[in-house]
Coordinates of C-alpha atoms in Angstrom, one line a residue:
X750 CA -103.4 -35.0 68.2
X751 CA -106.3 -33.7 70.3
X752 CA -106.0 -34.0 74.1
X753 CA -108.5 -36.5 75.3
X754 CA -108.8 -36.2 79.1
X755 CA -108.1 -39.4 80.9
X756 CA -107.3 -40.2 84.5
X757 CA -105.4 -36.9 84.8
X758 CA -107.3 -34.4 82.6
X759 CA -105.5 -31.6 84.4
X760 CA -102.1 -32.7 83.0
X761 CA -100.9 -31.8 79.5
X762 CA -97.5 -32.3 77.8
X763 CA -96.3 -29.4 75.6
X764 CA -93.1 -29.0 73.7
X765 CA -92.0 -26.5 76.4
X766 CA -92.8 -28.9 79.3
X767 CA -95.5 -30.6 81.3
X768 CA -98.3 -28.6 83.0
X769 CA -100.5 -29.5 85.8
X770 CA -103.7 -27.5 86.1
X771 CA -106.9 -28.0 88.0
X772 CA -110.5 -29.1 87.5
X773 CA -112.9 -26.2 88.4
X774 CA -116.7 -26.8 88.0
X775 CA -116.1 -29.6 85.5
X776 CA -113.7 -27.6 83.4
X777 CA -109.9 -28.1 83.2
X778 CA -108.1 -24.8 83.8
X779 CA -104.4 -24.1 83.2
X780 CA -103.3 -20.7 84.6
X781 CA -100.2 -18.5 84.2
X782 CA -98.8 -20.5 81.2
X783 CA -95.8 -18.5 79.9
X784 CA -95.9 -17.8 76.1
X785 CA -92.9 -15.5 76.0
X786 CA -89.9 -14.6 78.1
X787 CA -90.5 -12.2 80.9
X788 CA -89.9 -8.7 79.3
X789 CA -87.6 -7.5 82.1
X790 CA -84.2 -6.0 82.3
X791 CA -82.8 -5.6 78.8
X792 CA -86.0 -7.1 77.4
X793 CA -88.0 -4.1 78.7
X794 CA -89.4 -2.3 75.6
X795 CA -88.2 -5.1 73.3
X796 CA -90.3 -7.4 71.2
X797 CA -91.6 -10.5 72.9
X798 CA -89.1 -13.4 72.8
X799 CA -89.9 -17.1 72.7
X800 CA -90.0 -18.9 76.1
X801 CA -87.4 -21.7 76.4
X802 CA -89.6 -24.0 78.4
X803 CA -89.1 -25.6 81.8
X804 CA -88.1 -28.9 83.3
X805 CA -90.3 -31.1 85.4
X806 CA -94.0 -30.4 85.9
X807 CA -95.0 -26.7 86.1
X808 CA -97.8 -25.9 88.5
X809 CA -100.6 -24.1 86.5
X810 CA -103.2 -23.8 89.2
X811 CA -102.8 -20.2 90.2
X812 CA -103.0 -16.9 88.2
X813 CA -99.8 -15.2 87.6
X814 CA -99.3 -11.4 88.0
X815 CA -101.1 -9.0 85.8
X816 CA -99.4 -6.3 83.7
X817 CA -98.3 -3.3 85.8
X818 CA -101.0 -0.6 85.9
X819 CA -102.6 2.1 87.9
X820 CA -104.7 0.8 90.7
X821 CA -107.5 2.4 92.6
X822 CA -108.1 0.9 96.1
X823 CA -111.7 0.1 96.4
X824 CA -112.4 0.2 92.7
X825 CA -114.1 2.7 90.5
X826 CA -117.9 3.7 90.6
X827 CA -118.7 1.9 87.3
X828 CA -116.8 -1.4 87.0
X829 CA -115.6 -1.6 90.6
X830 CA -112.1 -2.0 89.3
X831 CA -110.5 -3.5 86.2
X832 CA -107.3 -5.0 87.5
X833 CA -106.0 -6.0 90.9
X834 CA -102.7 -7.0 92.5
X835 CA -100.4 -8.7 92.2
X836 CA -98.8 -6.8 89.3
X837 CA -95.4 -7.5 87.8
X838 CA -93.4 -7.1 84.6
X839 CA -93.1 -10.8 84.4
X840 CA -96.7 -11.0 83.0
X841 CA -96.6 -12.6 79.6
X842 CA -98.7 -15.5 80.4
X843 CA -102.1 -16.9 79.4
X844 CA -104.9 -19.0 80.8
X845 CA -106.6 -22.0 79.1
X846 CA -110.0 -23.5 79.9
X847 CA -111.0 -26.8 78.2
X848 CA -113.9 -29.1 78.9
X849 CA -112.8 -31.9 81.2
X850 CA -115.0 -34.5 79.5
X851 CA -114.5 -35.9 76.0
X852 CA -116.2 -34.1 73.2
X853 CA -118.6 -37.0 72.7
X854 CA -120.2 -39.4 75.2
X855 CA -118.5 -42.7 75.8
X856 CA -119.9 -46.2 76.4
X857 CA -118.3 -49.6 76.3
X858 CA -119.6 -49.9 72.8
X859 CA -118.5 -46.4 71.7
X860 CA -115.2 -45.5 73.4
X861 CA -113.9 -41.9 73.5
X862 CA -113.0 -40.8 70.0
X863 CA -109.5 -39.5 69.2
X864 CA -111.1 -36.8 67.1
X865 CA -113.4 -33.8 67.2
X866 CA -111.0 -31.0 68.2
X867 CA -112.9 -28.1 69.6
X868 CA -113.1 -24.6 68.2
X869 CA -110.9 -22.1 70.1
X870 CA -111.8 -18.7 71.5
X871 CA -109.0 -16.3 72.3
X872 CA -110.0 -13.3 74.5
X873 CA -108.0 -10.0 74.5
X874 CA -109.1 -7.8 77.3
X875 CA -109.6 -4.0 76.9
X876 CA -109.0 -1.2 79.4
X877 CA -108.1 1.9 77.5
X878 CA -104.6 0.5 76.7
X879 CA -103.7 1.1 80.4
X880 CA -105.7 -1.4 82.5
X881 CA -107.1 -4.9 82.6
X882 CA -106.0 -8.5 82.8
X883 CA -106.8 -11.7 81.1
X884 CA -106.9 -13.2 84.6
X885 CA -109.8 -11.2 85.9
X886 CA -112.5 -13.5 87.2
X887 CA -115.1 -11.7 85.0
X888 CA -113.1 -12.8 81.9
X889 CA -113.1 -16.4 83.0
X890 CA -113.5 -18.8 80.0
X891 CA -115.4 -21.3 82.1
X892 CA -118.8 -20.5 80.8
X893 CA -117.7 -20.6 77.2
X894 CA -115.8 -23.9 77.6
X895 CA -118.7 -25.6 79.4
X896 CA -121.7 -24.2 77.5
X897 CA -120.1 -24.1 74.1
X898 CA -117.7 -27.1 74.2
X899 CA -114.9 -24.7 73.3
X900 CA -111.3 -24.3 74.3
X901 CA -110.8 -20.7 75.7
X902 CA -107.6 -18.7 76.0
X903 CA -107.2 -15.4 77.8
X904 CA -104.0 -13.3 77.4
X905 CA -102.0 -11.0 79.5
X906 CA -99.9 -8.5 77.6
X907 CA -98.0 -5.3 78.2
X908 CA -100.1 -2.2 78.6
X909 CA -99.5 1.5 79.4
X910 CA -95.9 2.8 79.3
X911 CA -94.4 -0.7 79.2
X912 CA -96.5 -1.6 76.1
X913 CA -96.7 1.7 74.1
X914 CA -93.7 3.9 74.7
X915 CA -91.4 4.3 71.7
X916 CA -87.8 4.0 72.8
X917 CA -86.0 1.9 70.2
X918 CA -87.5 2.3 66.8
X919 CA -85.2 -0.3 65.3
X920 CA -86.3 -2.9 67.9
X921 CA -90.1 -2.9 68.0
X922 CA -91.0 0.7 67.9
X923 CA -94.0 1.8 69.9
X924 CA -96.1 -1.4 69.6
X925 CA -94.6 -3.8 72.1
X926 CA -98.1 -4.9 73.0
X927 CA -98.6 -6.2 69.5
X928 CA -95.5 -8.4 69.6
X929 CA -96.9 -9.9 72.8
X930 CA -100.3 -10.7 71.3
X931 CA -98.7 -12.1 68.1
X932 CA -96.5 -14.4 70.3
X933 CA -99.6 -15.5 72.2
X934 CA -101.4 -16.4 68.9
X935 CA -98.3 -18.3 67.7
X936 CA -98.4 -20.2 71.0
X937 CA -102.1 -21.1 70.4
X938 CA -101.3 -22.3 66.9
X939 CA -98.5 -24.5 68.2
X940 CA -99.9 -25.8 71.5
X941 CA -103.7 -25.6 71.6
X942 CA -104.2 -29.1 70.1
X943 CA -102.8 -30.5 73.4
X944 CA -105.8 -29.0 75.2
X945 CA -108.3 -30.4 72.6
X946 CA -108.4 -27.3 70.5
X947 CA -108.5 -27.0 66.8
X948 CA -105.7 -24.6 65.6
X949 CA -107.5 -24.1 62.3
X950 CA -110.7 -22.9 64.0
X951 CA -109.5 -19.9 66.1
X952 CA -111.7 -16.9 66.9
X953 CA -110.1 -13.9 68.4
X954 CA -112.4 -11.6 70.4
X955 CA -111.8 -8.4 72.3
X956 CA -113.6 -5.5 73.8
X957 CA -112.7 -1.8 73.5
X958 CA -108.9 -1.6 73.4
X959 CA -108.9 -5.4 73.0
X960 CA -111.1 -5.0 70.0
X961 CA -108.7 -2.5 68.5
X962 CA -105.9 -5.1 69.1
X963 CA -108.0 -7.8 67.5
X964 CA -108.4 -5.8 64.4
X965 CA -104.7 -5.0 64.2
X966 CA -103.9 -8.7 64.6
X967 CA -106.4 -9.7 61.9
X968 CA -104.5 -7.6 59.3
X969 CA -101.0 -8.3 60.4
X970 CA -98.9 -10.4 57.9
X971 CA -97.4 -12.4 60.8
X972 CA -101.0 -13.4 61.9
X973 CA -102.0 -14.8 58.5
X974 CA -103.5 -18.2 59.1
X975 CA -103.7 -17.8 62.9
X976 CA -107.4 -16.9 63.1
X977 CA -110.5 -17.7 61.2
X978 CA -113.0 -15.2 62.8
X979 CA -113.0 -12.1 65.0
X980 CA -115.5 -10.6 67.4
X981 CA -115.1 -6.8 67.9
X982 CA -117.0 -5.5 70.9
X983 CA -117.0 -1.7 71.0
X984 CA -113.8 -1.0 69.1
X985 CA -112.8 2.6 69.4
X986 CA -112.1 2.9 65.7
X987 CA -112.7 6.7 65.8
X988 CA -109.5 7.3 67.7
X989 CA -106.9 9.3 65.9
X990 CA -103.8 7.1 66.1
X991 CA -100.4 8.7 66.2
X992 CA -97.6 8.2 63.7
X993 CA -94.0 7.6 64.8
X994 CA -93.4 11.3 65.3
X995 CA -96.5 11.6 67.5
X996 CA -95.3 8.6 69.5
X997 CA -91.9 10.2 70.0
X998 CA -93.4 13.4 71.2
X999 CA -95.5 11.6 73.8
X1000 CA -92.5 9.5 74.8
X1001 CA -90.4 12.6 75.3
X1002 CA -93.2 14.1 77.5
X1003 CA -93.3 10.9 79.5
X1004 CA -89.5 10.9 80.0
X1005 CA -89.8 14.4 81.4
X1006 CA -92.6 13.4 83.8
X1007 CA -90.7 10.3 84.9
X1008 CA -87.5 12.5 85.6
X1009 CA -85.4 10.4 83.2
X1010 CA -83.1 12.1 80.7
X1011 CA -82.1 9.0 78.7
X1012 CA -83.6 5.6 77.8
X1013 CA -81.0 4.0 80.0
X1014 CA -82.2 5.9 83.0
X1015 CA -85.8 5.0 82.2
X1016 CA -84.8 1.3 81.9
X1017 CA -83.2 1.5 85.4
X1018 CA -86.4 2.7 87.1
X1019 CA -88.6 0.1 88.9
X1020 CA -91.9 -0.5 87.3
X1021 CA -93.9 1.2 90.1
X1022 CA -92.2 4.5 89.2
X1023 CA -93.1 4.0 85.6
X1024 CA -96.8 3.5 86.5
X1025 CA -96.6 6.5 88.7
X1026 CA -95.6 8.7 85.8
X1027 CA -98.7 7.6 83.9
X1028 CA -100.9 9.8 86.0
X1029 CA -98.9 12.8 84.8
X1030 CA -99.3 11.8 81.2
X1031 CA -103.0 11.5 81.7
X1032 CA -103.1 15.1 83.1
X1033 CA -101.0 16.3 80.2
X1034 CA -103.0 14.7 77.4
X1035 CA -106.6 15.0 78.7
X1036 CA -108.9 17.4 76.8
X1037 CA -112.5 18.3 77.7
X1038 CA -115.0 16.4 75.6
X1039 CA -112.5 13.7 74.5
X1040 CA -111.9 10.2 75.9
X1041 CA -108.5 10.3 77.7
X1042 CA -105.9 8.1 76.0
X1043 CA -102.4 8.8 77.2
X1044 CA -101.1 5.7 75.3
X1045 CA -102.3 4.5 71.9
X1046 CA -101.3 2.1 69.2
X1047 CA -99.0 3.7 66.7
X1048 CA -99.3 3.5 62.9
X1049 CA -95.7 3.0 62.3
X1050 CA -95.9 1.5 58.8
X1051 CA -94.4 -1.8 60.0
X1052 CA -96.0 -3.5 63.0
X1053 CA -99.2 -1.5 62.4
X1054 CA -99.1 -0.6 58.7
X1055 CA -102.5 1.2 58.7
X1056 CA -105.3 2.0 61.0
X1057 CA -106.7 -1.3 62.4
X1058 CA -110.2 -0.6 61.0
X1059 CA -108.6 -0.5 57.5
X1060 CA -106.8 -3.8 58.1
X1061 CA -110.2 -5.5 58.0
X1062 CA -110.7 -4.4 54.4
X1063 CA -107.5 -5.6 52.8
X1064 CA -105.4 -8.7 52.3
X1065 CA -106.0 -11.9 54.2
X1066 CA -108.2 -10.1 56.8
X1067 CA -110.8 -9.4 54.2
X1068 CA -111.8 -13.0 54.2
X1069 CA -112.0 -13.4 58.0
X1070 CA -115.5 -13.7 59.5
X1071 CA -116.4 -10.5 61.5
X1072 CA -118.9 -9.7 64.2
X1073 CA -118.9 -6.1 65.3
X1074 CA -121.1 -4.2 67.7
X1075 CA -121.4 -1.3 70.1
X1076 CA -123.5 -0.2 73.0
X1077 CA -126.2 2.5 72.6
X1078 CA -124.5 5.0 75.0
X1079 CA -120.9 4.0 75.0
X1080 CA -119.6 7.4 76.2
X1081 CA -121.8 7.5 79.3
X1082 CA -119.2 5.2 80.8
X1083 CA -116.5 7.8 80.9
X1084 CA -118.5 11.1 81.1
X1085 CA -122.0 10.7 82.7
X1086 CA -120.6 10.6 86.3
X1087 CA -118.0 13.4 85.7
X1088 CA -119.3 16.7 87.1
X1089 CA -117.3 18.7 84.5
X1090 CA -119.1 17.0 81.7
X1091 CA -122.5 16.5 83.3
X1092 CA -122.7 20.2 83.7
X1093 CA -121.8 21.0 80.1
X1094 CA -123.4 24.0 78.5
X1095 CA -124.9 24.3 75.0
X1096 CA -122.1 26.6 74.0
X1097 CA -119.4 24.2 75.2
X1098 CA -121.0 21.3 73.4
X1099 CA -121.5 23.3 70.2
X1100 CA -117.8 24.2 70.3
X1101 CA -116.9 20.6 70.7
X1102 CA -119.1 19.6 67.8
X1103 CA -117.3 22.3 65.7
X1104 CA -114.0 20.3 66.2
X1105 CA -115.5 17.6 64.1
X1106 CA -118.0 19.2 61.8
X1107 CA -116.7 22.8 61.5
X1108 CA -118.2 25.9 63.0
X1109 CA -120.9 26.5 60.4
X1110 CA -122.3 23.1 60.7
X1111 CA -122.1 22.8 64.5
X1112 CA -125.5 24.4 65.4
X1113 CA -127.4 22.2 63.0
X1114 CA -125.6 19.1 64.2
X1115 CA -126.4 20.0 67.8
X1116 CA -130.1 20.5 66.8
X1117 CA -130.1 17.1 65.1
X1118 CA -128.8 15.3 68.2
X1119 CA -131.3 17.3 70.4
X1120 CA -134.2 16.1 68.2
X1121 CA -133.0 12.5 68.4
X1122 CA -133.3 12.5 72.2
X1123 CA -136.4 14.4 73.4
X1124 CA -135.6 16.4 76.5
X1125 CA -131.8 16.0 75.9
X1126 CA -129.5 18.1 78.1
X1127 CA -126.3 19.5 76.6
X1128 CA -124.4 16.6 78.4
X1129 CA -126.6 14.1 76.6
X1130 CA -125.8 15.6 73.2
X1131 CA -122.1 15.6 74.1
X1132 CA -122.2 11.9 75.1
X1133 CA -124.2 10.9 72.0
X1134 CA -121.7 12.7 69.8
X1135 CA -118.7 11.0 71.5
X1136 CA -120.4 7.6 71.2
X1137 CA -121.0 8.2 67.5
X1138 CA -117.5 9.5 66.8
X1139 CA -115.5 6.9 68.6
X1140 CA -117.6 3.8 68.3
X1141 CA -120.9 3.6 66.4
X1142 CA -120.2 5.5 63.2
X1143 CA -116.8 4.0 62.5
X1144 CA -118.2 0.5 63.2
X1145 CA -121.1 1.1 60.8
X1146 CA -118.7 2.5 58.1
X1147 CA -116.7 -0.7 58.4
X1148 CA -119.8 -2.7 57.9
X1149 CA -120.8 -0.6 55.0
X1150 CA -117.5 -1.0 53.2
X1151 CA -117.3 -4.7 53.8
X1152 CA -120.9 -5.1 52.5
X1153 CA -119.9 -3.1 49.4
X1154 CA -117.0 -5.5 48.8
X1155 CA -119.2 -8.6 49.2
X1156 CA -117.8 -9.5 52.6
X1157 CA -120.6 -8.6 55.0
X1158 CA -120.3 -8.6 58.8
X1159 CA -122.7 -9.4 61.6
X1160 CA -123.6 -6.1 63.4
X1161 CA -125.3 -5.5 66.7
X1162 CA -126.2 -2.8 69.2
X1163 CA -126.6 -3.4 72.9
X1164 CA -129.5 -1.4 74.1
X1165 CA -130.4 -2.6 77.6
X1166 CA -129.9 0.3 80.0
X1167 CA -128.8 -0.2 83.6
X1168 CA -130.9 1.4 86.4
X1169 CA -127.7 1.7 88.5
X1170 CA -126.5 5.1 89.6
X1171 CA -129.8 6.8 88.9
X1172 CA -129.9 5.5 85.3
X1173 CA -127.3 8.0 84.3
X1174 CA -125.2 5.3 82.5
X1175 CA -127.8 4.0 80.2
X1176 CA -126.4 1.3 77.9
X1177 CA -122.9 2.2 78.6
X1178 CA -119.5 1.0 77.4
X1179 CA -118.6 -2.4 78.9
X1180 CA -122.2 -3.2 80.0
X1181 CA -122.5 -6.0 77.4
X1182 CA -119.6 -7.9 78.9
X1183 CA -121.3 -9.9 81.7
X1184 CA -124.1 -10.7 79.2
X1185 CA -121.6 -12.1 76.7
X1186 CA -119.8 -14.2 79.3
X1187 CA -123.1 -15.1 81.1
X1188 CA -121.3 -15.0 84.4
X1189 CA -123.0 -12.3 86.6
X1190 CA -121.6 -14.0 89.7
X1191 CA -118.1 -13.0 88.7
X1192 CA -119.3 -9.3 88.4
X1193 CA -120.7 -8.9 91.9
X1194 CA -118.2 -6.2 92.5
X1195 CA -119.4 -4.0 89.6
X1196 CA -121.7 -1.2 90.6
X1197 CA -123.1 -0.7 87.1
X1198 CA -125.1 -3.9 87.3
X1199 CA -127.1 -3.0 90.4
X1200 CA -130.9 -3.0 89.9
X1201 CA -131.1 -5.1 86.7
X1202 CA -134.2 -7.3 86.8
X1203 CA -132.9 -10.9 87.1
X1204 CA -135.4 -12.4 84.6
X1205 CA -134.6 -9.8 81.9
X1206 CA -130.9 -9.9 82.7
X1207 CA -130.6 -13.7 82.6
X1208 CA -132.7 -14.1 79.5
X1209 CA -130.7 -11.6 77.5
X1210 CA -127.4 -13.1 78.7
X1211 CA -128.5 -16.5 77.5
X1212 CA -129.4 -15.1 74.0
X1213 CA -126.1 -13.3 73.7
X1214 CA -123.9 -16.0 75.1
X1215 CA -125.3 -18.6 72.8
X1216 CA -125.0 -16.3 69.8
X1217 CA -121.3 -15.8 70.6
X1218 CA -120.8 -19.5 70.9
X1219 CA -122.6 -20.2 67.6
X1220 CA -120.4 -17.6 65.9
X1221 CA -117.2 -19.2 67.3
X1222 CA -118.3 -22.6 66.2
X1223 CA -119.8 -21.8 62.8
X1224 CA -119.2 -18.2 61.8
X1225 CA -123.0 -17.7 62.1
X1226 CA -124.4 -16.3 65.4
X1227 CA -128.0 -17.6 64.8
X1228 CA -129.4 -20.1 67.3
X1229 CA -133.0 -21.3 68.0
X1230 CA -133.5 -19.0 71.0
X1231 CA -133.3 -15.7 69.1
X1232 CA -134.8 -14.0 66.1
X1233 CA -133.2 -14.5 62.7
X1234 CA -130.0 -12.5 62.4
X1235 CA -128.9 -11.7 58.9
X1236 CA -125.5 -10.2 57.9
X1237 CA -125.2 -6.5 57.4
X1238 CA -125.8 -6.0 53.7
X1239 CA -125.9 -2.8 51.8
X1240 CA -129.6 -3.0 50.9
X1241 CA -130.9 -4.1 54.4
X1242 CA -128.2 -3.0 56.9
X1243 CA -129.5 -5.6 59.4
X1244 CA -128.4 -4.9 63.0
X1245 CA -129.4 -7.0 65.9
X1246 CA -130.7 -5.0 68.9
X1247 CA -130.0 -6.7 72.2
X1248 CA -132.5 -5.3 74.7
X1249 CA -135.3 -6.7 76.9
X1250 CA -136.8 -7.6 73.6
X1251 CA -134.3 -8.9 71.1
X1252 CA -135.0 -7.8 67.5
X1253 CA -133.2 -7.6 64.1
X1254 CA -133.7 -4.1 62.7
X1255 CA -132.8 -2.5 59.4
X1256 CA -130.3 0.4 59.5
X1257 CA -130.6 0.8 63.3
X1258 CA -127.7 3.3 63.3
X1259 CA -129.0 5.1 60.2
X1260 CA -129.6 8.5 61.8
X1261 CA -126.1 8.6 63.2
X1262 CA -124.6 7.4 59.9
X1263 CA -126.5 9.9 57.8
X1264 CA -125.8 12.8 60.1
X1265 CA -122.1 12.2 60.2
X1266 CA -121.8 11.5 56.5
X1267 CA -123.9 14.4 55.3
X1268 CA -123.1 16.9 58.0
X1269 CA -119.4 16.0 57.8
X1270 CA -119.3 16.8 54.2
X1271 CA -121.3 20.0 54.8
X1272 CA -118.9 21.0 57.5
X1273 CA -115.9 20.4 55.2
X1274 CA -117.5 22.5 52.5
X1275 CA -118.6 25.2 54.9
X1276 CA -122.2 25.1 53.6
X1277 CA -125.3 23.0 53.6
X1278 CA -125.4 22.1 57.3
X1279 CA -129.2 22.6 57.5
X1280 CA -129.8 19.9 54.9
X1281 CA -127.9 17.4 57.1
X1282 CA -130.0 18.1 60.1
X1283 CA -133.2 17.8 58.1
X1284 CA -132.3 14.2 57.3
X1285 CA -132.9 13.3 60.9

């Protein structure tokens, strides 16, 4: 039965026990709700276990600790920080926002209906698999709950060494993070009706690493029936994910850095020592011209049977509604402010291109990128290459393959550049987030938003926010305040461009798609690179 708020809209009764939340700006909020046992002690590096519940009324008015992670005092120069204390291993909780008014107006003649369960949006935060929190103010579900009449859930889950190390292959392997997220989705299925949500109308959305997680969940056998739609914001589908042997090698390197000879010794270390060792693994695994990823999902043939991008093409996931998008200059987030990459030479970038396309094709590929951006410096070519490799081209290939199978997706590119930091970031990774959530007041700490014209900023935020709401509610992102947005079909390749002027364009990513498809083949064959460049 749907929860119809009454005299105490901040109180709900669940099978696990009673919760008391709070009313914030007209929205009922329930914070730090446990969905699994704390993964501490012997449960560290074990699959998530069901929570037994509690007696009495549990206070749900304050955020719980976020997953342990590296923390930079004062924040970083782009986001201003992506996780803040307190941190603790006892972090497997979620937050729920639900409208504090009935779904339909009430009058003496028309009392509140015991019906109309609301669509549900589940948010999975990103953060390179090492940072972030579902409790961050910028990921508050308040705007979606209020503006879209939705029930919104944000999830905390294990990240970094606690989520991705492979210590007990027979007991969860390397993908402990995935057991957390599956447990959270099962919790939503079993409990969301108490908050007025419809368990049969769940959309799972995530950005960056959270989008990779969302794709992995969509194709997981245990998630069958737990979601109807997914929104994939900047999924790094171009990452080369390790197999179990690769996971073991990285785990062995981490053990050495942490000074532990056995799993038992590692289990005995306090979590701050585990997080401290993460810095050493960053240093060990970082390569020039590549996004640093010391921890990654592992294709183990069980929890993650195939690359998450493949999971959206097979089985039950093939019938899930999909929205996917990227920002025009994703890689600027990680590289534009780094002196070692900003000063890249043509020779360095050509060598980096050769890693992907082969040495014979590399000069022609460099020239194609240079032509596509008049006045491009070598650093610009490098960042466009990384954007294409990690984000744009793999996303477009997914759209192409789903279109071929008759299951099109809704595709977009976020193009609005930020003037912050001398304009060096462009339309960087993460920049679309405050527009999607339409909550710039929660992003006041983020340097990358400085200088955006309020009228342009707010107008685009309204367009995107309402499109996301429409997709969650209906599977179609169209609404009256935007141009017609058609699915990505093989003959039209419609892609919505979100910029100061919003427009639906055909084959917006065509140059990148053709370059990587044609030049990639040419590089593999060791011939024909010039023809690939000529297609630009």
